[in-house]
Short mmCIF file of C-alpha atoms in Angstrom, two decimals:
data_model
loop_
_atom_site.label_atom_id
_atom_site.label_comp_id
_atom_site.label_asym_id
_atom_site.label_seq_id
_atom_site.Cartn_x
_atom_site.Cartn_y
_atom_site.Cartn_z
CA MET Z 1 -229.16 13.43 -51.04
CA ILE Z 2 -226.95 16.49 -50.45
CA LYS Z 3 -223.61 17.25 -52.09
CA TYR Z 4 -221.43 20.10 -50.83
CA LEU Z 5 -219.62 22.19 -53.43
CA THR Z 6 -217.02 24.86 -52.66
CA ILE Z 7 -216.38 27.94 -54.74
CA LEU Z 8 -214.21 30.95 -53.93
CA LEU Z 9 -214.08 34.17 -55.91
CA LEU Z 10 -210.32 34.58 -56.34
CA ALA Z 11 -209.76 36.16 -59.73
CA CYS Z 12 -211.65 37.02 -62.88
CA ASN Z 13 -212.80 34.14 -65.06
CA THR Z 14 -211.17 31.29 -63.18
CA LEU Z 15 -212.30 27.69 -63.01
CA GLN Z 16 -212.14 27.13 -59.28
CA ALA Z 17 -213.10 23.47 -59.02
CA GLN Z 18 -214.47 20.46 -60.81
CA TYR Z 19 -216.50 17.80 -59.01
CA TYR Z 20 -217.75 14.35 -60.00
CA HIS Z 21 -220.94 12.72 -58.79
CA ARG Z 22 -222.30 9.27 -59.65
CA ILE Z 23 -225.93 8.35 -59.06
CA PRO Z 24 -227.85 5.17 -59.92
CA LEU Z 25 -230.57 5.41 -62.55
CA CYS Z 26 -233.07 4.09 -59.99
CA TYR Z 27 -232.59 7.10 -57.68
CA ASN Z 28 -236.25 8.11 -57.86
CA GLY Z 29 -236.59 7.95 -54.09
CA ILE Z 30 -234.01 10.73 -53.64
CA LYS Z 31 -234.99 13.07 -56.45
CA PRO Z 32 -234.19 15.88 -56.88
CA VAL Z 33 -230.58 16.01 -55.74
CA ARG Z 34 -229.63 18.97 -53.54
CA TYR Z 35 -226.22 20.60 -53.92
CA ASN Z 36 -225.06 23.05 -51.28
CA VAL Z 37 -222.86 25.94 -52.43
CA PRO Z 38 -221.57 28.48 -49.87
CA TYR Z 39 -223.64 31.58 -50.51
CA ASN Z 40 -222.67 35.27 -50.33
CA SER Z 41 -225.40 37.84 -51.01
CA GLN Z 42 -222.82 40.24 -52.54
CA TYR Z 43 -222.31 37.93 -55.53
CA GLN Z 44 -224.55 36.93 -58.43
CA TYR Z 45 -225.01 33.21 -59.13
CA ASN Z 46 -225.79 31.65 -62.50
CA TYR Z 47 -226.78 27.95 -62.76
CA GLN Z 48 -226.70 25.96 -66.01
CA VAL Z 49 -227.39 22.24 -66.34
CA THR Z 50 -227.24 19.68 -69.16
CA ASN Z 51 -229.13 16.36 -69.03
CA GLY Z 52 -231.27 17.70 -66.20
CA THR Z 53 -233.25 20.64 -64.88
CA VAL Z 54 -232.57 23.16 -62.14
CA VAL Z 55 -235.74 22.88 -60.07
CA ASN Z 56 -234.93 25.54 -57.52
CA TYR Z 57 -232.04 27.59 -56.15
CA ASN Z 58 -232.02 29.66 -53.00
CA ASN Z 59 -229.15 30.96 -50.86
CA GLY Z 60 -226.68 28.37 -52.10
CA ASN Z 61 -229.03 25.39 -52.21
CA VAL Z 62 -229.47 24.12 -55.75
CA LEU Z 63 -232.02 21.40 -56.54
CA VAL Z 64 -231.29 19.48 -59.74
CA ASP Z 65 -233.60 16.87 -61.25
CA TRP Z 66 -231.29 14.73 -63.39
CA ASN Z 67 -232.87 13.05 -66.41
CA ASP Z 68 -233.72 9.35 -66.10
CA ASN Z 69 -231.56 8.14 -68.97
CA PRO Z 70 -228.07 6.66 -69.11
CA GLY Z 71 -225.14 8.98 -69.64
CA SER Z 72 -223.77 12.02 -67.98
CA GLY Z 73 -224.77 15.57 -67.25
CA GLN Z 74 -223.16 18.72 -66.00
CA LEU Z 75 -224.05 21.45 -63.52
CA THR Z 76 -222.10 24.69 -64.05
CA ILE Z 77 -222.24 27.40 -61.42
CA THR Z 78 -220.74 30.82 -62.17
CA VAL Z 79 -220.32 33.37 -59.40
CA THR Z 80 -219.79 37.02 -60.37
CA ASN Z 81 -218.99 40.05 -58.24
CA ASP Z 82 -219.96 43.71 -58.84
CA LEU Z 83 -216.82 44.23 -60.99
CA ASN Z 84 -218.05 41.47 -63.33
CA CYS Z 85 -215.23 39.14 -62.25
CA GLY Z 86 -216.33 35.54 -61.97
CA SER Z 87 -215.34 32.06 -60.96
CA THR Z 88 -216.87 28.82 -62.19
CA ILE Z 89 -217.27 25.32 -60.83
CA ASN Z 90 -218.43 22.30 -62.78
CA LEU Z 91 -220.08 19.22 -61.42
CA ILE Z 92 -219.96 16.25 -63.78
CA MET Z 93 -222.77 13.79 -63.05
CA GLU Z 94 -222.77 10.21 -64.30
CA THR Z 95 -225.75 7.88 -64.09
CA LEU Z 96 -225.03 4.24 -63.32
CA PRO Z 97 -227.15 1.17 -64.03
CA CYS Z 98 -229.07 0.04 -60.96
CA ASN Z 99 -227.67 -3.47 -61.23
CA LEU Z 100 -224.08 -2.29 -60.72
CA THR Z 101 -222.40 -2.15 -57.32
CA THR Z 102 -219.93 0.69 -56.81
CA ILE Z 103 -217.89 1.73 -53.81
CA TYR Z 104 -215.67 4.77 -53.20
CA ALA Z 105 -213.42 5.58 -50.25
CA PRO Z 106 -211.63 8.96 -50.07
CA ASN Z 107 -207.84 9.03 -49.83
CA ALA Z 108 -207.87 12.03 -47.44
CA PHE Z 109 -210.17 13.99 -45.17
CA THR Z 110 -209.91 17.14 -43.02
CA PRO Z 111 -211.82 16.95 -39.70
CA ASN Z 112 -211.51 20.66 -38.93
CA ARG Z 113 -215.25 21.37 -38.53
CA ASP Z 114 -215.51 23.60 -41.60
CA GLY Z 115 -218.33 21.51 -43.08
CA ILE Z 116 -216.19 20.18 -45.94
CA ASN Z 117 -214.67 16.67 -45.85
CA ASP Z 118 -214.94 16.57 -42.05
CA SER Z 119 -215.23 12.80 -41.93
CA PHE Z 120 -213.93 9.72 -43.70
CA LYS Z 121 -217.15 8.59 -45.32
CA VAL Z 122 -217.49 5.75 -47.82
CA LYS Z 123 -219.98 6.08 -50.68
CA GLY Z 124 -221.53 3.18 -52.53
CA THR Z 125 -224.46 2.02 -54.63
CA ASN Z 126 -226.39 -1.25 -54.54
CA LEU Z 127 -224.73 -2.64 -51.43
CA ARG Z 128 -226.56 -5.37 -49.50
CA TYR Z 129 -224.12 -5.35 -46.57
CA PHE Z 130 -221.45 -2.90 -45.44
CA GLU Z 131 -218.82 -2.82 -42.73
CA LEU Z 132 -216.00 -0.29 -42.18
CA THR Z 133 -213.06 -0.58 -39.76
CA ILE Z 134 -210.36 2.09 -39.27
CA TYR Z 135 -206.90 1.17 -37.89
CA ASN Z 136 -203.90 3.16 -36.75
CA ARG Z 137 -200.39 2.35 -38.05
CA TRP Z 138 -199.90 -0.31 -35.35
CA GLY Z 139 -203.08 -2.13 -36.35
CA ALA Z 140 -205.21 -1.05 -33.39
CA GLU Z 141 -208.90 -0.63 -34.21
CA LEU Z 142 -210.04 3.00 -33.83
CA PHE Z 143 -213.48 2.97 -35.43
CA PHE Z 144 -216.10 0.48 -36.63
CA THR Z 145 -219.52 0.84 -38.27
CA ARG Z 146 -221.99 -1.16 -40.30
CA ASN Z 147 -223.83 1.99 -41.42
CA ILE Z 148 -222.51 3.45 -44.70
CA ASN Z 149 -224.07 6.80 -43.76
CA VAL Z 150 -221.82 7.11 -40.69
CA GLY Z 151 -218.27 8.32 -41.24
CA TRP Z 152 -215.20 8.43 -39.01
CA ASN Z 153 -214.65 11.94 -37.61
CA GLY Z 154 -210.95 11.46 -36.76
CA THR Z 155 -211.41 10.78 -33.07
CA HIS Z 156 -210.88 7.76 -30.83
CA ARG Z 157 -212.47 7.49 -27.37
CA GLY Z 158 -213.30 11.20 -27.46
CA ARG Z 159 -209.78 12.36 -28.33
CA LEU Z 160 -208.54 13.86 -31.59
CA CYS Z 161 -206.32 11.52 -33.56
CA PRO Z 162 -203.11 13.08 -34.89
CA GLN Z 163 -202.50 13.94 -38.52
CA ALA Z 164 -201.30 10.69 -40.06
CA VAL Z 165 -202.09 7.93 -42.53
CA TYR Z 166 -204.68 5.41 -41.30
CA GLY Z 167 -205.65 2.05 -42.68
CA TYR Z 168 -209.18 0.95 -43.44
CA LYS Z 169 -210.91 -2.32 -44.26
CA ILE Z 170 -214.27 -2.37 -45.97
CA LYS Z 171 -216.33 -5.55 -46.20
CA TYR Z 172 -219.37 -5.41 -48.41
CA GLN Z 173 -221.89 -7.57 -50.23
CA ASP Z 174 -222.65 -6.61 -53.83
CA HIS Z 175 -225.98 -6.71 -55.68
CA LYS Z 176 -225.29 -10.35 -56.72
CA ASN Z 177 -224.76 -11.41 -53.06
CA TYR Z 178 -220.98 -11.82 -53.40
CA TYR Z 179 -218.82 -10.62 -50.50
CA HIS Z 180 -215.73 -8.47 -51.08
CA THR Z 181 -213.03 -6.95 -48.91
CA LEU Z 182 -211.39 -3.65 -49.80
CA VAL Z 183 -208.26 -2.56 -47.91
CA GLY Z 184 -206.65 0.86 -48.25
CA LYS Z 185 -205.23 3.95 -46.60
CA THR Z 186 -206.52 7.44 -45.96
CA SER Z 187 -204.73 10.58 -44.76
CA LEU Z 188 -206.14 12.55 -41.85
CA VAL Z 189 -205.10 16.16 -42.50
CA ARG Z 190 -205.45 18.82 -39.82
#
């Protein structure tokens, strides 16, 4: 599992960003979790973690082994330049019981090929079935998938879709075999 974190060195001692990450307690098959931070060899990086251990860090890739107990943890990354000015990002991690189904759909995405939020991608835990459909404002279907790992890249039939608000419908089956439908909107920002 890879999470992408963004940090920019703008001014001294600034909190640049705060991220949230939920993982199920039964995530043993994907341990440790890899976080990708844009790396610049001119800066110094400091990694601190609570309720887990930094296993390895190299050129922006940080491997964290979160503890196998309920609760939350935090990964703090501080970037400092040669003038001792630094910026910090925090990642708050929350562990979830394995018998809980969760689903998250972003309210915006930016398909500009910068490697950050380039697709509308739904995240979920303990899903037995998943289906995602994207619609334009007239109700025409633009995208469909049954694979939660595949996101919509903001195109339709090979053409870029304009910046606008698009509707989505998610059908899923939870860990107790009940079916649910989630309807919402997301903004495509260019």
